[in-house]
Coordinates of C-alpha atoms in Angstrom, one line a residue:
Chain A
M26 CA 102.7 134.7 104.5
R27 CA 104.7 132.4 106.7
L28 CA 103.6 130.9 110.0
S29 CA 105.5 131.6 113.1
A30 CA 107.1 128.7 115.0
K31 CA 105.0 129.7 118.0
S32 CA 101.8 129.2 116.1
L33 CA 102.6 125.5 115.5
E34 CA 102.1 124.8 119.2
R35 CA 98.5 126.0 119.1
R36 CA 95.7 123.5 118.6
F37 CA 93.8 125.9 116.5
S38 CA 95.4 128.8 114.6
I39 CA 93.6 131.5 112.7
E40 CA 96.7 132.0 110.5
R41 CA 96.7 128.3 109.5
L42 CA 92.9 128.5 108.8
Y43 CA 93.5 131.6 106.6
L44 CA 96.2 129.7 104.7
L45 CA 94.0 126.7 104.2
V46 CA 91.0 128.8 103.0
R47 CA 93.3 130.7 100.7
N48 CA 94.7 127.5 99.2
R49 CA 91.2 126.2 98.7
L50 CA 90.2 129.4 96.9
Y51 CA 93.2 129.1 94.6
D52 CA 92.2 125.5 93.8
E53 CA 88.5 126.4 93.3
A54 CA 89.0 129.6 91.3
P55 CA 89.1 127.9 87.8
T56 CA 85.9 125.9 88.6
L57 CA 84.2 129.0 89.8
L58 CA 85.2 130.9 86.7
I59 CA 83.9 128.2 84.5
G60 CA 80.6 128.3 86.4
A61 CA 80.4 132.0 86.0
A62 CA 81.2 131.7 82.3
I63 CA 78.3 129.1 81.9
V64 CA 75.9 131.5 83.6
A65 CA 77.1 134.4 81.4
G66 CA 76.9 132.2 78.3
L67 CA 73.3 131.0 79.0
N68 CA 72.2 134.6 79.5
A69 CA 74.1 135.8 76.4
L70 CA 72.2 133.2 74.5
S71 CA 68.9 134.5 75.9
L72 CA 69.9 138.0 75.1
V73 CA 70.5 137.0 71.5
L74 CA 67.3 135.0 71.2
A75 CA 64.9 137.1 73.2
K76 CA 66.7 140.4 74.0
T77 CA 66.5 139.6 77.7
A78 CA 68.9 138.1 80.2
F79 CA 66.7 135.4 81.7
F80 CA 68.5 135.4 85.1
N81 CA 67.3 139.0 85.6
I82 CA 63.7 138.4 84.7
V83 CA 61.2 139.3 87.4
S84 CA 57.7 137.8 87.3
A85 CA 55.1 136.3 89.6
E86 CA 56.7 132.8 89.2
T87 CA 60.3 134.1 89.4
P88 CA 60.8 136.8 92.1
N89 CA 63.8 139.0 91.6
G90 CA 67.0 137.0 92.0
A91 CA 65.4 133.5 92.0
F92 CA 67.7 132.2 89.3
W93 CA 70.8 133.9 90.8
T94 CA 70.0 132.4 94.2
L95 CA 69.3 129.0 92.8
A96 CA 72.6 129.0 90.8
I97 CA 74.6 130.0 93.8
V98 CA 72.9 127.5 96.1
L99 CA 73.4 124.7 93.6
G100 CA 77.0 125.7 92.9
G101 CA 77.7 125.9 96.6
L102 CA 76.2 122.4 97.2
F103 CA 78.3 120.9 94.4
L104 CA 81.3 122.6 96.0
A105 CA 80.4 121.3 99.4
G106 CA 80.0 117.8 97.9
A107 CA 83.6 117.9 96.6
S108 CA 85.0 120.0 99.5
L109 CA 87.1 117.2 101.1
K110 CA 87.9 115.1 98.0
G111 CA 91.7 115.7 98.7
M112 CA 91.5 113.4 101.7
H113 CA 90.2 110.5 99.5
D114 CA 92.5 111.1 96.6
G115 CA 94.6 107.9 96.0
R116 CA 97.8 109.8 95.3
G117 CA 97.5 113.2 97.0
Q118 CA 95.8 111.8 100.1
T119 CA 99.0 111.4 102.1
D120 CA 100.1 114.9 101.4
W121 CA 96.7 116.2 102.4
L122 CA 96.7 114.3 105.7
L123 CA 100.3 115.3 106.4
L124 CA 100.0 119.1 105.6
P125 CA 101.0 120.7 108.9
A126 CA 97.5 121.8 110.1
T127 CA 95.2 120.0 112.5
S128 CA 92.2 117.9 111.3
V129 CA 89.9 120.4 112.9
E130 CA 91.5 123.3 111.0
K131 CA 91.3 121.4 107.7
Y132 CA 87.6 120.7 108.3
A133 CA 86.9 124.3 109.5
A134 CA 88.6 125.6 106.3
A135 CA 86.1 123.6 104.2
L136 CA 83.2 125.0 106.3
V137 CA 84.4 128.6 106.1
D138 CA 85.1 128.3 102.4
V139 CA 81.8 126.8 101.4
V140 CA 79.4 128.3 103.9
V141 CA 80.8 131.9 104.2
V142 CA 83.4 132.8 101.5
F143 CA 81.9 131.1 98.5
P144 CA 78.4 132.7 99.0
L145 CA 79.9 136.1 99.4
I146 CA 82.2 135.9 96.3
A147 CA 79.4 134.3 94.3
A148 CA 76.9 136.9 95.3
A149 CA 79.3 139.7 94.5
A150 CA 80.1 138.1 91.1
G151 CA 76.3 137.6 90.6
V152 CA 75.5 141.3 91.2
A153 CA 78.3 142.4 88.9
L154 CA 77.2 140.0 86.2
S155 CA 73.6 140.9 86.7
A156 CA 74.5 144.6 86.2
L157 CA 76.5 143.9 83.1
L158 CA 73.7 141.8 81.6
A159 CA 71.1 144.5 82.5
L160 CA 73.2 147.1 80.8
V161 CA 73.6 145.0 77.6
E162 CA 69.8 144.2 77.8
V163 CA 69.1 148.0 77.8
L164 CA 71.6 148.7 75.1
I165 CA 70.1 146.1 72.7
G166 CA 66.6 147.4 73.3
G167 CA 65.4 144.8 75.7
P168 CA 62.9 145.3 78.5
G169 CA 65.5 146.4 81.1
N170 CA 64.9 144.0 84.0
P171 CA 66.3 145.2 87.4
I172 CA 69.8 144.3 88.6
W173 CA 69.8 141.6 91.2
L174 CA 70.7 142.8 94.6
P175 CA 70.7 140.2 97.5
G176 CA 68.3 141.1 100.3
M177 CA 66.5 139.5 103.3
G178 CA 65.1 136.7 101.0
E179 CA 68.6 135.7 100.1
L180 CA 69.7 135.9 103.7
K181 CA 67.0 133.4 104.5
A182 CA 68.0 131.2 101.6
W183 CA 71.6 131.4 102.9
G184 CA 70.4 129.9 106.2
G185 CA 68.9 126.9 104.4
F186 CA 72.0 126.7 102.2
A187 CA 74.3 126.7 105.2
V188 CA 72.5 123.8 106.8
A189 CA 72.5 121.8 103.5
A190 CA 76.2 122.7 103.0
T191 CA 77.2 121.2 106.4
V192 CA 75.4 118.0 105.4
F193 CA 77.1 117.8 102.0
I194 CA 80.5 118.6 103.5
A195 CA 79.9 115.7 105.9
G196 CA 79.0 113.6 102.9
S197 CA 82.3 114.6 101.2
S198 CA 84.2 113.4 104.3
A199 CA 82.4 110.0 104.2
F200 CA 82.2 109.1 100.5
R201 CA 85.2 108.7 98.2
K202 CA 83.1 108.4 95.0
A203 CA 80.1 110.5 93.9
P204 CA 79.8 112.2 97.3
F205 CA 77.2 114.7 96.0
L206 CA 74.9 112.1 94.6
K207 CA 75.2 109.8 97.6
T208 CA 74.6 112.5 100.1
G209 CA 71.7 113.9 98.1
G210 CA 70.3 110.3 97.9
I211 CA 70.6 109.8 101.7
V212 CA 69.0 113.2 102.4
L213 CA 66.1 112.4 100.1
G214 CA 65.7 108.9 101.5
F215 CA 65.6 110.3 105.1
A216 CA 63.1 113.0 104.0
F217 CA 60.9 110.4 102.4
V218 CA 61.0 108.0 105.4
F219 CA 60.4 110.8 107.8
A220 CA 57.4 112.1 105.8
L221 CA 55.9 108.6 105.5
A222 CA 56.4 107.9 109.2
L223 CA 54.8 111.2 110.2
A224 CA 51.9 110.7 107.9
L225 CA 51.3 107.2 109.2
L226 CA 51.6 108.4 112.8
V227 CA 49.2 111.2 112.2
A228 CA 46.7 108.9 110.5
Q229 CA 46.9 106.2 113.1
F230 CA 47.1 108.2 116.3
V231 CA 45.4 111.5 115.5
Y232 CA 42.8 110.6 112.9
G233 CA 42.3 107.0 113.9
G234 CA 43.1 105.2 110.7
W235 CA 44.1 105.7 107.1
E236 CA 41.2 104.2 105.3
N237 CA 40.3 107.6 103.7
G238 CA 43.9 108.6 103.2
I239 CA 45.5 111.8 104.4
S240 CA 47.3 114.6 102.6
F241 CA 49.5 117.5 103.6
M242 CA 49.1 120.8 101.8
N243 CA 50.1 124.3 102.7
G244 CA 51.2 123.3 106.2
R245 CA 47.9 121.5 107.0
F246 CA 46.9 117.8 107.3
Y247 CA 43.7 116.8 105.6
S248 CA 41.6 113.7 105.1
G249 CA 39.4 114.5 102.2
S250 CA 38.4 118.1 102.8
D251 CA 38.5 117.8 106.6
E252 CA 41.5 119.4 108.4
I253 CA 42.6 116.7 110.9
V254 CA 45.3 118.3 112.9
S255 CA 44.8 121.5 114.8
E256 CA 46.8 124.6 113.7
S257 CA 48.6 124.7 117.1
A258 CA 49.7 121.1 116.7
V259 CA 51.0 121.8 113.2
R260 CA 52.9 124.8 114.5
A261 CA 54.4 122.6 117.3
M262 CA 55.4 120.1 114.7
Q263 CA 56.9 122.8 112.5
A264 CA 58.8 124.1 115.5
A265 CA 60.2 120.7 116.3
F266 CA 61.1 120.2 112.6
D267 CA 62.9 123.5 112.5
I268 CA 64.9 122.7 115.6
A269 CA 65.8 119.4 114.2
V270 CA 66.8 120.8 110.8
Y271 CA 68.4 124.1 111.7
A272 CA 70.0 123.2 115.0
F273 CA 70.6 119.5 115.5
L274 CA 71.2 118.6 111.8
P275 CA 74.1 121.0 111.2
V276 CA 75.7 120.2 114.6
L277 CA 75.5 116.5 114.0
A278 CA 76.8 116.9 110.4
V279 CA 79.7 119.0 111.6
L280 CA 80.6 116.6 114.4
F281 CA 80.3 113.6 112.0
G282 CA 82.4 115.2 109.3
A283 CA 85.1 116.5 111.7
A284 CA 85.3 113.0 113.2
K285 CA 85.7 111.4 109.7
V286 CA 88.5 113.8 108.9
S287 CA 90.2 113.2 112.2
E288 CA 90.1 109.4 111.9
K289 CA 91.1 109.3 108.3
E290 CA 94.3 107.3 107.4
A291 CA 96.3 107.0 104.2
K292 CA 95.0 103.5 103.6
D293 CA 93.3 104.1 100.2
E294 CA 96.6 104.1 98.3
V295 CA 97.9 100.8 96.9
Q296 CA 100.1 99.3 99.7
Chain B
M30 CA 114.7 111.2 117.7
V31 CA 112.1 108.5 117.2
R32 CA 111.1 105.9 119.7
I33 CA 108.8 103.0 118.8
E34 CA 107.5 100.5 121.4
S35 CA 105.5 97.3 120.8
L36 CA 104.0 98.6 117.6
V37 CA 101.2 96.6 116.0
F38 CA 99.6 97.5 112.7
G39 CA 97.8 95.8 109.9
Y40 CA 95.3 96.3 107.1
A41 CA 93.6 93.0 107.7
A42 CA 93.3 90.7 110.7
K43 CA 96.9 89.6 110.4
P44 CA 99.2 92.4 111.4
V45 CA 101.9 93.5 109.0
I46 CA 103.9 95.0 111.9
D47 CA 103.7 92.9 115.1
G48 CA 105.3 94.1 118.2
L49 CA 108.1 96.2 116.6
G50 CA 110.4 98.2 118.8
L51 CA 112.9 100.7 117.5
R52 CA 114.9 103.7 118.6
L53 CA 116.3 106.2 116.0
E54 CA 118.9 108.6 117.3
R55 CA 119.7 112.1 115.9
G56 CA 122.5 112.7 113.5
R57 CA 122.1 109.4 111.7
A58 CA 120.7 108.1 108.4
Y59 CA 119.1 104.7 109.0
G60 CA 118.5 102.2 106.2
L61 CA 115.3 100.2 106.4
L62 CA 115.4 96.9 104.6
G63 CA 112.8 94.2 104.2
L64 CA 110.9 92.1 101.8
N65 CA 108.0 93.4 99.7
G66 CA 105.0 93.5 102.0
A67 CA 107.2 93.5 105.2
G68 CA 105.6 96.8 106.3
K69 CA 108.4 99.2 105.5
T70 CA 106.1 101.8 103.8
S71 CA 103.5 101.3 106.5
L72 CA 106.2 101.9 109.2
L73 CA 107.2 105.1 107.5
K74 CA 103.6 106.2 107.3
L75 CA 103.0 105.3 110.9
I76 CA 106.0 107.4 112.0
A77 CA 104.7 110.2 109.7
G78 CA 101.2 110.1 111.3
A79 CA 99.5 109.1 108.0
L80 CA 98.5 105.7 109.6
R81 CA 97.6 104.9 113.2
P82 CA 98.9 101.9 115.1
R83 CA 96.5 99.2 116.4
S84 CA 98.5 99.3 119.6
G85 CA 101.9 100.3 120.8
R86 CA 103.5 103.7 120.9
I87 CA 105.4 106.0 118.5
E88 CA 107.1 109.2 119.7
V89 CA 108.9 111.6 117.3
W90 CA 110.9 114.2 119.1
G91 CA 108.6 113.8 122.1
R92 CA 105.4 114.0 120.2
D93 CA 102.8 111.4 119.1
P94 CA 102.5 111.8 115.3
S95 CA 99.2 110.0 115.2
G96 CA 97.5 113.0 116.9
R97 CA 98.5 115.0 113.8
G98 CA 99.2 118.2 115.6
A99 CA 100.6 120.9 113.5
A100 CA 103.9 121.0 115.3
A101 CA 104.3 117.2 115.0
L102 CA 103.5 117.3 111.2
A103 CA 105.7 120.2 110.5
D104 CA 108.6 118.4 112.1
I105 CA 108.3 115.4 109.8
A106 CA 108.9 115.2 106.1
F107 CA 107.8 112.1 104.3
V108 CA 108.7 111.4 100.7
P109 CA 106.6 108.5 99.2
E110 CA 108.0 106.2 96.6
D111 CA 105.9 107.9 93.9
P112 CA 105.4 111.5 95.1
W113 CA 102.3 113.4 94.1
L114 CA 102.7 117.0 93.1
P115 CA 99.9 119.4 92.3
A116 CA 99.5 121.2 89.0
L117 CA 101.4 124.3 90.2
T118 CA 104.6 126.1 89.3
S119 CA 107.5 125.6 91.7
A120 CA 107.0 129.1 93.1
A121 CA 103.2 128.6 93.6
Y122 CA 104.0 125.2 95.3
L123 CA 106.3 126.9 97.8
E124 CA 103.8 129.8 98.4
R125 CA 101.0 127.3 99.2
F126 CA 102.8 124.6 101.1
A127 CA 106.1 125.9 102.5
A128 CA 104.0 128.5 104.4
F129 CA 102.8 125.8 106.8
R130 CA 106.4 125.1 107.8
P131 CA 108.1 128.0 109.6
S132 CA 111.5 126.3 109.3
F133 CA 111.3 125.8 105.6
D134 CA 114.4 127.2 104.0
I135 CA 113.6 128.5 100.5
K136 CA 117.2 129.4 99.8
R137 CA 118.3 125.8 100.7
F138 CA 115.5 124.5 98.5
E139 CA 116.8 126.5 95.5
E140 CA 120.3 125.2 96.2
L141 CA 119.1 121.6 96.3
R142 CA 117.1 122.2 93.1
R143 CA 120.2 123.3 91.3
E144 CA 122.3 120.5 92.8
L145 CA 119.7 117.9 91.8
D146 CA 119.3 119.4 88.3
I147 CA 115.5 119.8 88.7
V148 CA 114.1 121.5 85.7
D149 CA 111.4 124.2 86.2
P150 CA 108.5 123.4 83.9
K151 CA 105.0 124.7 84.5
P152 CA 103.5 123.0 86.4
V153 CA 105.5 120.6 88.6
S154 CA 102.9 117.9 88.2
K155 CA 104.2 117.6 84.6
L156 CA 107.7 116.6 85.8
S157 CA 108.9 113.1 85.0
Y158 CA 108.9 110.4 87.7
G159 CA 112.5 110.9 88.6
Q160 CA 112.3 114.7 88.5
R161 CA 109.2 114.6 90.7
K162 CA 111.1 112.5 93.1
K163 CA 114.0 114.9 93.2
F164 CA 111.6 117.8 93.7
A165 CA 109.9 116.1 96.6
L166 CA 113.3 115.2 98.1
A167 CA 114.5 118.8 97.8
A168 CA 111.3 120.0 99.5
A169 CA 111.7 117.5 102.3
L170 CA 115.4 118.3 102.9
A171 CA 114.7 122.0 102.9
S172 CA 111.6 121.7 105.1
G173 CA 113.5 122.1 108.3
A174 CA 111.9 118.9 109.6
G175 CA 113.7 117.0 112.3
T176 CA 112.6 113.7 110.9
I177 CA 113.0 112.9 107.2
L178 CA 111.4 109.7 105.9
L179 CA 112.3 108.6 102.4
D180 CA 110.5 105.6 100.7
E181 CA 112.7 104.1 98.0
P182 CA 114.3 107.4 97.2
T183 CA 116.6 106.1 94.4
N184 CA 114.0 104.2 92.5
G185 CA 113.5 105.8 89.1
L186 CA 116.6 108.0 89.4
D187 CA 119.2 107.8 86.6
I188 CA 122.8 107.1 87.5
P189 CA 124.0 110.8 87.7
S190 CA 120.9 111.6 89.8
K191 CA 121.7 108.8 92.2
M192 CA 125.1 110.2 92.6
Q193 CA 123.7 113.7 93.2
F194 CA 121.2 112.3 95.6
R195 CA 123.9 110.5 97.6
K196 CA 125.8 113.8 97.8
V197 CA 122.8 115.8 98.8
L198 CA 121.7 113.2 101.4
A199 CA 125.2 113.0 102.9
S200 CA 125.3 116.8 103.3
S201 CA 121.9 116.8 104.9
I202 CA 122.8 114.5 107.8
S203 CA 123.1 116.7 110.8
E204 CA 122.7 116.5 114.6
D205 CA 119.3 118.1 114.6
R206 CA 117.6 115.5 112.5
V207 CA 117.1 111.8 111.9
I208 CA 116.8 110.3 108.5
L209 CA 115.1 106.9 107.8
V210 CA 115.5 105.5 104.3
S211 CA 113.4 102.5 103.2
T212 CA 115.0 100.9 100.2
H213 CA 115.5 97.8 98.1
Q214 CA 118.3 99.5 96.2
V215 CA 120.8 99.0 99.0
R216 CA 123.8 99.3 96.8
D217 CA 122.8 102.9 95.9
L218 CA 123.1 103.9 99.5
E219 CA 125.4 101.4 101.2
N220 CA 128.0 104.0 102.2
L221 CA 125.4 106.4 103.5
I222 CA 123.0 104.4 105.6
D223 CA 124.2 103.5 109.1
P224 CA 122.9 101.5 110.8
V225 CA 121.0 99.0 108.7
L226 CA 117.6 98.0 110.1
I227 CA 116.1 94.7 108.7
V228 CA 112.5 94.0 109.3
D229 CA 111.0 90.5 108.9
S230 CA 107.7 89.0 110.0
G231 CA 106.5 92.3 111.4
M232 CA 109.5 92.6 113.8
L233 CA 112.9 94.3 113.7
A234 CA 115.1 91.3 113.0
F235 CA 118.4 93.1 113.0
E236 CA 119.9 96.5 113.7
I237 CA 123.5 96.5 112.5
E238 CA 126.0 99.3 112.7
S239 CA 128.2 99.7 109.7
E240 CA 131.2 99.5 112.1
A241 CA 130.1 96.0 113.1
I242 CA 129.4 95.1 109.5
G243 CA 132.9 96.2 108.5
A244 CA 134.6 94.6 111.4
K245 CA 132.8 91.3 111.5
L246 CA 131.6 90.5 108.0
G247 CA 133.0 90.3 104.6
S248 CA 132.1 89.1 101.1
T249 CA 134.1 86.7 99.1
R250 CA 133.8 84.6 95.9
A251 CA 135.0 81.1 96.0
T252 CA 134.8 77.8 94.2
S253 CA 134.5 75.9 97.5
L254 CA 133.2 77.0 100.9
S255 CA 135.5 74.7 102.8
G256 CA 137.7 76.6 105.3
L257 CA 135.4 79.6 105.4
E258 CA 133.2 80.7 108.2
V259 CA 130.2 81.1 106.0
V260 CA 127.2 83.1 107.2
H261 CA 125.3 82.8 103.9
A262 CA 126.2 81.7 100.5
E263 CA 124.6 81.8 97.1
R264 CA 125.7 79.7 94.1
D265 CA 126.0 81.2 90.7
A266 CA 127.6 80.3 87.4
L267 CA 131.1 81.2 88.6
G268 CA 130.9 79.4 92.0
W269 CA 130.0 80.7 95.4
N270 CA 129.2 84.2 96.4
A271 CA 129.5 84.2 100.2
L272 CA 129.0 86.4 103.2
V273 CA 131.7 85.3 105.7
A274 CA 132.9 86.1 109.1
R275 CA 136.0 88.2 109.0
R276 CA 137.8 86.3 111.7
G277 CA 140.1 83.5 110.6
A278 CA 140.1 82.6 106.9
G279 CA 137.6 85.4 106.1
T280 CA 140.0 88.2 107.1
S281 CA 141.0 88.9 103.5
A282 CA 137.4 89.1 102.3
M283 CA 136.0 92.2 100.5
P284 CA 133.7 94.6 102.4
A285 CA 130.4 92.9 103.1
D286 CA 127.8 93.2 100.3
I287 CA 124.7 94.7 101.8
E288 CA 122.4 92.7 99.6
M289 CA 124.1 89.5 100.8
L290 CA 123.8 90.7 104.4
F291 CA 120.0 91.2 103.8
N292 CA 119.7 87.8 102.3
A293 CA 121.6 86.3 105.2
A294 CA 119.4 88.1 107.7
L295 CA 116.3 86.4 106.2
A296 CA 117.7 83.0 105.2
K297 CA 120.2 82.4 108.0
P298 CA 119.3 84.8 110.8
E299 CA 120.8 82.6 113.5
R300 CA 124.2 82.4 111.8
L301 CA 124.3 86.2 111.2
A302 CA 123.3 86.8 114.9
A303 CA 126.1 84.4 116.0
V304 CA 128.8 86.2 114.0
L305 CA 127.6 89.6 115.2
A306 CA 127.8 88.2 118.8
D307 CA 131.2 86.8 118.1
A308 CA 129.9 83.3 118.7
A309 CA 131.2 80.2 116.9
L310 CA 129.5 79.0 113.8
T311 CA 128.5 75.4 113.0
P312 CA 129.6 74.2 109.5
Y313 CA 127.6 75.8 106.7
P314 CA 124.8 73.5 105.6
V315 CA 125.3 73.0 101.8
E316 CA 122.4 71.3 100.0
G317 CA 123.4 68.5 97.6
S318 CA 127.0 67.7 96.9
E319 CA 128.4 71.1 95.9
K320 CA 130.7 71.3 98.9

């Protein structure tokens, strides 16, 4: 596919976005295949040792697809953490910056790739691999666990993944070295500070002190065995938290990351 | 064409480029000369859009490259001194990257590859430094870009490759593009680059047309400088190597050596400027008693 001269004048071109996503998939294909091979290998080992593919196991602790979902989410977050490494690469950076596509398109390509395309491809590959493992399991006389098929639970998990992915992509735009670890560290740090601040505020202003300590379990605040915050107040807090995490956080992360890509210059190379 | 006005750029507080102004016209291959750290590579990157100026203005064929719009980027091809190539075959490279440039001429690229004797290993990242450089040059010259920026293009090329490069570059100069070549290897390109741009202290110190160089300056070897209108002279084991004014006693001088011209621009800028302006020269100041 070649772009038309007319498309160059557009600030945002779907054709360019397609080419950028396609190029990303070409680059990522070997890594994704290695990831799939690792999953297949681990399950092959469990087939040999216990006659069961452990990713397909269904129990009270591991609902159907828990391992598959976890593997895809973790794989996607690693991918998100490395999604913009090209713009920090000492030698390839100039080529990355000067590839004839706008900064917005380059950033959008990372988002589309990680948030949409990767989960779809990974889920399809997961279903196929799950079916293959289930077949082998039956053939070798195993228990015959069900094939994993993504459903509403996975769709909900995808929502959380999409938010986290935007944060890790933003981290990839900001950090040159170890972006996944640094972004994960910052997220955990913020979560800890937020939880601590919330607990102190609740203790001080709702309960009137923290001499007896407070705890938060199953969506309720307690001091000893007394519930100290009403159910409606907890619901309001939860709603505020959801708006912050599912609406403001991804928007801020996308704006931050896009700005970092836009302002990037080829200064990392030795001058 | 490229227009630069009052350009200021630096990596630290002190600017590398400080108020530079320049105008590059279509159909010409400009040579950019300057000391190490003079800001030549930075200037090329600024024109390409990979760096952004602190202040001032750059316009490339009517567009601001620092905005990195797709049209502006597609109309500029920058070949760095040590080009990076991905771990792809030549065909895969073209499929992935030429697709973003509607004017990329794949037939021309293949011609250039043959002319430059570029081998086709798999992948292109495994090519030697010189081969990578030639591959990147071929891709730039076939890109259809109106502005070609080459950073030290002959560094690392063997002698036959330099000859091939000169031939290819000469055939690539056309009215619909402007070429800017930053180089220290001026002798590799002295019959190709015109005019010569010399940057010093963050400014454009000289812009000299080859016609003016040929008409007004010459090089000569002499045991004594007396009787010569010397712009700049350097002593070596055999006597003096001098850049002289062609008028008067310098008429029979050899064509001006571009390296000497560059040295003169930095060491004796006022004398060079005087000769280019057809003004009289004061006697050449010779240190010690060599005169």
